[in-house]
């Protein structure tokens, strides 16, 4: 997801321009790209994705 954000920022010309267009703080974009924070749902949504909860077995063989 970070690479998609980096591509979107590059296409827009700057972090500030992309953040303004997406409606998220520029500092958040910067912190995500520098791996200082996890990617918030607002950025995921701005990139055209949604967050969906998913359940998976915790260990092999538990799904019986």
PDB file of N, CA and C in Angstrom:
ATOM      1  N   UNK A   1       0.835  -1.187   0.000  1.00  0.00           N
ATOM      2  CA  UNK A   1       0.000   0.000   0.000  1.00  0.00           C
ATOM      3  C   UNK A   1       0.883   1.254   0.000  1.00  0.00           C
ATOM      4  N   UNK A   2       2.024   1.180   0.696  1.00  0.00           N
ATOM      5  CA  UNK A   2       2.917   2.345   0.693  1.00  0.00           C
ATOM      6  C   UNK A   2       3.419   2.656  -0.714  1.00  0.00           C
ATOM      7  N   UNK A   3       3.687   1.614  -1.492  1.00  0.00           N
ATOM      8  CA  UNK A   3       4.172   1.862  -2.856  1.00  0.00           C
ATOM      9  C   UNK A   3       3.075   2.514  -3.703  1.00  0.00           C
ATOM     10  N   UNK A   4       1.826   2.141  -3.474  1.00  0.00           N
ATOM     11  CA  UNK A   4       0.715   2.782  -4.195  1.00  0.00           C
ATOM     12  C   UNK A   4       0.612   4.257  -3.790  1.00  0.00           C
ATOM     13  N   UNK A   5       0.803   4.532  -2.500  1.00  0.00           N
ATOM     14  CA  UNK A   5       0.782   5.919  -2.035  1.00  0.00           C
ATOM     15  C   UNK A   5       1.940   6.697  -2.650  1.00  0.00           C
ATOM     16  N   UNK A   6       3.124   6.105  -2.658  1.00  0.00           N
ATOM     17  CA  UNK A   6       4.286   6.780  -3.244  1.00  0.00           C
ATOM     18  C   UNK A   6       4.046   7.085  -4.726  1.00  0.00           C
ATOM     19  N   UNK A   7       3.461   6.137  -5.436  1.00  0.00           N
ATOM     20  CA  UNK A   7       3.151   6.366  -6.858  1.00  0.00           C
ATOM     21  C   UNK A   7       2.140   7.501  -7.025  1.00  0.00           C
ATOM     22  N   UNK A   8       1.104   7.500  -6.180  1.00  0.00           N
ATOM     23  CA  UNK A   8       0.074   8.540  -6.263  1.00  0.00           C
ATOM     24  C   UNK A   8       0.668   9.918  -5.962  1.00  0.00           C
ATOM     25  N   UNK A   9       1.536   9.983  -4.963  1.00  0.00           N
ATOM     26  CA  UNK A   9       2.194  11.244  -4.613  1.00  0.00           C
ATOM     27  C   UNK A   9       3.059  11.717  -5.778  1.00  0.00           C
ATOM     28  N   UNK A  10       3.813  10.796  -6.379  1.00  0.00           N
ATOM     29  CA  UNK A  10       4.669  11.161  -7.500  1.00  0.00           C
ATOM     30  C   UNK A  10       3.840  11.678  -8.678  1.00  0.00           C
ATOM     31  N   UNK A  11       2.725  11.014  -8.955  1.00  0.00           N
ATOM     32  CA  UNK A  11       1.875  11.445 -10.067  1.00  0.00           C
ATOM     33  C   UNK A  11       1.256  12.818  -9.814  1.00  0.00           C
ATOM     34  N   UNK A  12       0.964  13.101  -8.536  1.00  0.00           N
ATOM     35  CA  UNK A  12       0.358  14.388  -8.194  1.00  0.00           C
ATOM     36  C   UNK A  12       1.403  15.501  -8.137  1.00  0.00           C
ATOM     37  N   UNK A  13       2.671  15.133  -7.951  1.00  0.00           N
ATOM     38  CA  UNK A  13       3.738  16.138  -7.964  1.00  0.00           C
ATOM     39  C   UNK A  13       4.395  16.396  -6.624  1.00  0.00           C
ATOM     40  N   UNK A  14       3.657  16.214  -5.540  1.00  0.00           N
ATOM     41  CA  UNK A  14       4.230  16.414  -4.206  1.00  0.00           C
ATOM     42  C   UNK A  14       3.309  15.819  -3.147  1.00  0.00           C
ATOM     43  N   UNK A  15       3.875  15.603  -1.966  1.00  0.00           N
ATOM     44  CA  UNK A  15       3.062  15.112  -0.850  1.00  0.00           C
ATOM     45  C   UNK A  15       1.966  16.109  -0.509  1.00  0.00           C
ATOM     46  N   UNK A  16       2.313  17.383  -0.518  1.00  0.00           N
ATOM     47  CA  UNK A  16       1.331  18.419  -0.172  1.00  0.00           C
ATOM     48  C   UNK A  16       0.167  18.427  -1.156  1.00  0.00           C
ATOM     49  N   UNK A  17       0.475  18.321  -2.434  1.00  0.00           N
ATOM     50  CA  UNK A  17      -0.584  18.338  -3.457  1.00  0.00           C
ATOM     51  C   UNK A  17      -1.494  17.127  -3.313  1.00  0.00           C
ATOM     52  N   UNK A  18      -0.897  15.947  -3.119  1.00  0.00           N
ATOM     53  CA  UNK A  18      -1.723  14.744  -2.972  1.00  0.00           C
ATOM     54  C   UNK A  18      -2.559  14.814  -1.705  1.00  0.00           C
ATOM     55  N   UNK A  19      -1.952  15.243  -0.608  1.00  0.00           N
ATOM     56  CA  UNK A  19      -2.668  15.332   0.666  1.00  0.00           C
ATOM     57  C   UNK A  19      -3.841  16.304   0.565  1.00  0.00           C
ATOM     58  N   UNK A  20      -3.626  17.431  -0.079  1.00  0.00           N
ATOM     59  CA  UNK A  20      -4.694  18.418  -0.254  1.00  0.00           C
ATOM     60  C   UNK A  20      -5.837  17.824  -1.075  1.00  0.00           C
ATOM     61  N   UNK A  21      -5.496  17.152  -2.162  1.00  0.00           N
ATOM     62  CA  UNK A  21      -6.504  16.538  -3.031  1.00  0.00           C
ATOM     63  C   UNK A  21      -7.264  15.422  -2.306  1.00  0.00           C
ATOM     64  N   UNK A  22      -6.554  14.654  -1.476  1.00  0.00           N
ATOM     65  CA  UNK A  22      -7.164  13.516  -0.778  1.00  0.00           C
ATOM     66  C   UNK A  22      -7.853  13.915   0.524  1.00  0.00           C
ATOM     67  N   UNK A  23      -7.564  15.108   1.013  1.00  0.00           N
ATOM     68  CA  UNK A  23      -8.187  15.561   2.251  1.00  0.00           C
ATOM     69  C   UNK A  23      -7.584  14.950   3.505  1.00  0.00           C
ATOM     70  N   UNK A  24      -6.297  14.646   3.444  1.00  0.00           N
ATOM     71  CA  UNK A  24      -5.598  14.118   4.623  1.00  0.00           C
ATOM     72  C   UNK A  24      -4.426  15.039   4.945  1.00  0.00           C
ATOM     73  N   UNK A  25      -3.994  15.075   6.211  1.00  0.00           N
ATOM     74  CA  UNK A  25      -2.860  15.935   6.557  1.00  0.00           C
ATOM     75  C   UNK A  25      -1.570  15.503   5.856  1.00  0.00           C
ATOM     76  N   UNK A  26      -0.802  16.465   5.394  1.00  0.00           N
ATOM     77  CA  UNK A  26       0.469  16.172   4.734  1.00  0.00           C
ATOM     78  C   UNK A  26       1.420  15.446   5.662  1.00  0.00           C
ATOM     79  N   UNK A  27       1.384  15.803   6.939  1.00  0.00           N
ATOM     80  CA  UNK A  27       2.271  15.144   7.903  1.00  0.00           C
ATOM     81  C   UNK A  27       1.975  13.651   7.997  1.00  0.00           C
ATOM     82  N   UNK A  28       0.709  13.286   7.870  1.00  0.00           N
ATOM     83  CA  UNK A  28       0.334  11.876   7.897  1.00  0.00           C
ATOM     84  C   UNK A  28       0.920  11.153   6.692  1.00  0.00           C
ATOM     85  N   UNK A  29       0.828  11.762   5.522  1.00  0.00           N
ATOM     86  CA  UNK A  29       1.398  11.173   4.306  1.00  0.00           C
ATOM     87  C   UNK A  29       2.900  10.973   4.490  1.00  0.00           C
ATOM     88  N   UNK A  30       3.572  11.981   4.991  1.00  0.00           N
ATOM     89  CA  UNK A  30       5.014  11.907   5.206  1.00  0.00           C
ATOM     90  C   UNK A  30       5.382  10.792   6.186  1.00  0.00           C
ATOM     91  N   UNK A  31       4.659  10.704   7.296  1.00  0.00           N
ATOM     92  CA  UNK A  31       4.947   9.688   8.307  1.00  0.00           C
ATOM     93  C   UNK A  31       4.686   8.277   7.781  1.00  0.00           C
ATOM     94  N   UNK A  32       3.655   8.112   6.973  1.00  0.00           N
ATOM     95  CA  UNK A  32       3.363   6.795   6.388  1.00  0.00           C
ATOM     96  C   UNK A  32       4.473   6.400   5.425  1.00  0.00           C
ATOM     97  N   UNK A  33       4.874   7.322   4.564  1.00  0.00           N
ATOM     98  CA  UNK A  33       5.903   7.006   3.577  1.00  0.00           C
ATOM     99  C   UNK A  33       7.263   6.735   4.212  1.00  0.00           C
ATOM    100  N   UNK A  34       7.522   7.312   5.367  1.00  0.00           N
ATOM    101  CA  UNK A  34       8.798   7.077   6.054  1.00  0.00           C
ATOM    102  C   UNK A  34       8.693   5.963   7.095  1.00  0.00           C
ATOM    103  N   UNK A  35       7.605   5.198   7.042  1.00  0.00           N
ATOM    104  CA  UNK A  35       7.375   4.043   7.930  1.00  0.00           C
ATOM    105  C   UNK A  35       7.346   4.422   9.411  1.00  0.00           C
ATOM    106  N   UNK A  36       6.963   5.655   9.717  1.00  0.00           N
ATOM    107  CA  UNK A  36       6.862   6.090  11.112  1.00  0.00           C
ATOM    108  C   UNK A  36       5.493   5.821  11.704  1.00  0.00           C
ATOM    109  N   UNK A  37       4.522   5.494  10.856  1.00  0.00           N
ATOM    110  CA  UNK A  37       3.195   5.148  11.348  1.00  0.00           C
ATOM    111  C   UNK A  37       2.509   4.205  10.376  1.00  0.00           C
ATOM    112  N   UNK A  38       1.529   3.487  10.897  1.00  0.00           N
ATOM    113  CA  UNK A  38       0.748   2.597  10.057  1.00  0.00           C
ATOM    114  C   UNK A  38      -0.118   3.420   9.106  1.00  0.00           C
ATOM    115  N   UNK A  39      -0.596   2.778   8.068  1.00  0.00           N
ATOM    116  CA  UNK A  39      -1.406   3.474   7.069  1.00  0.00           C
ATOM    117  C   UNK A  39      -2.828   3.609   7.596  1.00  0.00           C
ATOM    118  N   UNK A  40      -3.305   4.841   7.803  1.00  0.00           N
ATOM    119  CA  UNK A  40      -4.674   5.021   8.313  1.00  0.00           C
ATOM    120  C   UNK A  40      -5.713   4.721   7.233  1.00  0.00           C
ATOM    121  N   UNK A  41      -6.888   4.400   7.687  1.00  0.00           N
ATOM    122  CA  UNK A  41      -7.980   4.072   6.774  1.00  0.00           C
ATOM    123  C   UNK A  41      -8.282   5.226   5.816  1.00  0.00           C
ATOM    124  N   UNK A  42      -8.089   6.452   6.259  1.00  0.00           N
ATOM    125  CA  UNK A  42      -8.369   7.603   5.391  1.00  0.00           C
ATOM    126  C   UNK A  42      -7.492   7.582   4.137  1.00  0.00           C
ATOM    127  N   UNK A  43      -6.239   7.187   4.272  1.00  0.00           N
ATOM    128  CA  UNK A  43      -5.344   7.108   3.114  1.00  0.00           C
ATOM    129  C   UNK A  43      -5.705   5.907   2.251  1.00  0.00           C
ATOM    130  N   UNK A  44      -6.028   4.795   2.887  1.00  0.00           N
ATOM    131  CA  UNK A  44      -6.447   3.606   2.140  1.00  0.00           C
ATOM    132  C   UNK A  44      -7.659   3.936   1.278  1.00  0.00           C
ATOM    133  N   UNK A  45      -8.625   4.628   1.871  1.00  0.00           N
ATOM    134  CA  UNK A  45      -9.823   5.023   1.127  1.00  0.00           C
ATOM    135  C   UNK A  45      -9.493   6.006   0.008  1.00  0.00           C
ATOM    136  N   UNK A  46      -8.613   6.949   0.281  1.00  0.00           N
ATOM    137  CA  UNK A  46      -8.249   7.943  -0.731  1.00  0.00           C
ATOM    138  C   UNK A  46      -7.545   7.300  -1.923  1.00  0.00           C
ATOM    139  N   UNK A  47      -6.909   6.156  -1.705  1.00  0.00           N
ATOM    140  CA  UNK A  47      -6.249   5.436  -2.786  1.00  0.00           C
ATOM    141  C   UNK A  47      -7.222   4.538  -3.557  1.00  0.00           C
ATOM    142  N   UNK A  48      -8.484   4.529  -3.109  1.00  0.00           N
ATOM    143  CA  UNK A  48      -9.506   3.771  -3.820  1.00  0.00           C
ATOM    144  C   UNK A  48      -9.741   2.370  -3.282  1.00  0.00           C
ATOM    145  N   UNK A  49      -9.295   2.111  -2.063  1.00  0.00           N
ATOM    146  CA  UNK A  49      -9.491   0.804  -1.447  1.00  0.00           C
ATOM    147  C   UNK A  49     -10.385   0.941  -0.221  1.00  0.00           C
ATOM    148  N   UNK A  50     -10.921  -0.186   0.248  1.00  0.00           N
ATOM    149  CA  UNK A  50     -11.677  -0.196   1.492  1.00  0.00           C
ATOM    150  C   UNK A  50     -11.049  -1.221   2.422  1.00  0.00           C
ATOM    151  N   UNK A  51     -11.282  -1.049   3.703  1.00  0.00           N
ATOM    152  CA  UNK A  51     -10.794  -1.979   4.713  1.00  0.00           C
ATOM    153  C   UNK A  51     -11.942  -2.903   5.079  1.00  0.00           C
ATOM    154  N   UNK A  52     -11.690  -4.211   5.002  1.00  0.00           N
ATOM    155  CA  UNK A  52     -12.712  -5.189   5.351  1.00  0.00           C
ATOM    156  C   UNK A  52     -12.134  -6.136   6.388  1.00  0.00           C
ATOM    157  N   UNK A  53     -12.831  -6.335   7.497  1.00  0.00           N
ATOM    158  CA  UNK A  53     -12.352  -7.297   8.494  1.00  0.00           C
ATOM    159  C   UNK A  53     -12.360  -8.715   7.912  1.00  0.00           C
ATOM    160  N   UNK A  54     -11.421  -9.530   8.345  1.00  0.00           N
ATOM    161  CA  UNK A  54     -11.333 -10.887   7.836  1.00  0.00           C
ATOM    162  C   UNK A  54     -10.955 -11.825   8.979  1.00  0.00           C
ATOM    163  N   UNK A  55     -11.575 -12.973   9.012  1.00  0.00           N
ATOM    164  CA  UNK A  55     -11.249 -13.981  10.007  1.00  0.00           C
ATOM    165  C   UNK A  55     -10.476 -15.109   9.341  1.00  0.00           C
ATOM    166  N   UNK A  56      -9.389 -15.495   9.958  1.00  0.00           N
ATOM    167  CA  UNK A  56      -8.587 -16.612   9.465  1.00  0.00           C
ATOM    168  C   UNK A  56      -8.219 -17.490  10.652  1.00  0.00           C
ATOM    169  N   UNK A  57      -7.981 -18.791  10.424  1.00  0.00           N
ATOM    170  CA  UNK A  57      -7.599 -19.664  11.527  1.00  0.00           C
ATOM    171  C   UNK A  57      -6.283 -19.191  12.153  1.00  0.00           C
ATOM    172  N   UNK A  58      -6.223 -19.240  13.466  1.00  0.00           N
ATOM    173  CA  UNK A  58      -5.027 -18.803  14.170  1.00  0.00           C
ATOM    174  C   UNK A  58      -3.877 -19.795  13.984  1.00  0.00           C
ATOM    175  N   UNK A  59      -4.210 -21.085  13.901  1.00  0.00           N
ATOM    176  CA  UNK A  59      -3.183 -22.114  13.718  1.00  0.00           C
ATOM    177  C   UNK A  59      -3.693 -23.167  12.748  1.00  0.00           C
ATOM    178  N   UNK A  60      -2.757 -23.829  12.121  1.00  0.00           N
ATOM    179  CA  UNK A  60      -3.111 -24.894  11.191  1.00  0.00           C
ATOM    180  C   UNK A  60      -3.892 -25.973  11.927  1.00  0.00           C
ATOM    181  N   UNK A  61      -4.970 -26.425  11.335  1.00  0.00           N
ATOM    182  CA  UNK A  61      -5.772 -27.482  11.928  1.00  0.00           C
ATOM    183  C   UNK A  61      -6.892 -26.994  12.827  1.00  0.00           C
ATOM    184  N   UNK A  62      -6.976 -25.686  13.072  1.00  0.00           N
ATOM    185  CA  UNK A  62      -8.029 -25.159  13.950  1.00  0.00           C
ATOM    186  C   UNK A  62      -9.335 -24.953  13.196  1.00  0.00           C
ATOM    187  N   UNK A  63      -9.294 -24.993  11.880  1.00  0.00           N
ATOM    188  CA  UNK A  63     -10.480 -24.722  11.082  1.00  0.00           C
ATOM    189  C   UNK A  63     -11.200 -26.033  10.757  1.00  0.00           C
ATOM    190  N   UNK A  64     -11.899 -26.591  11.732  1.00  0.00           N
ATOM    191  CA  UNK A  64     -12.607 -27.871  11.546  1.00  0.00           C
ATOM    192  C   UNK A  64     -14.073 -27.691  11.683  1.00  0.00           C
TER     193      UNK A  64
END
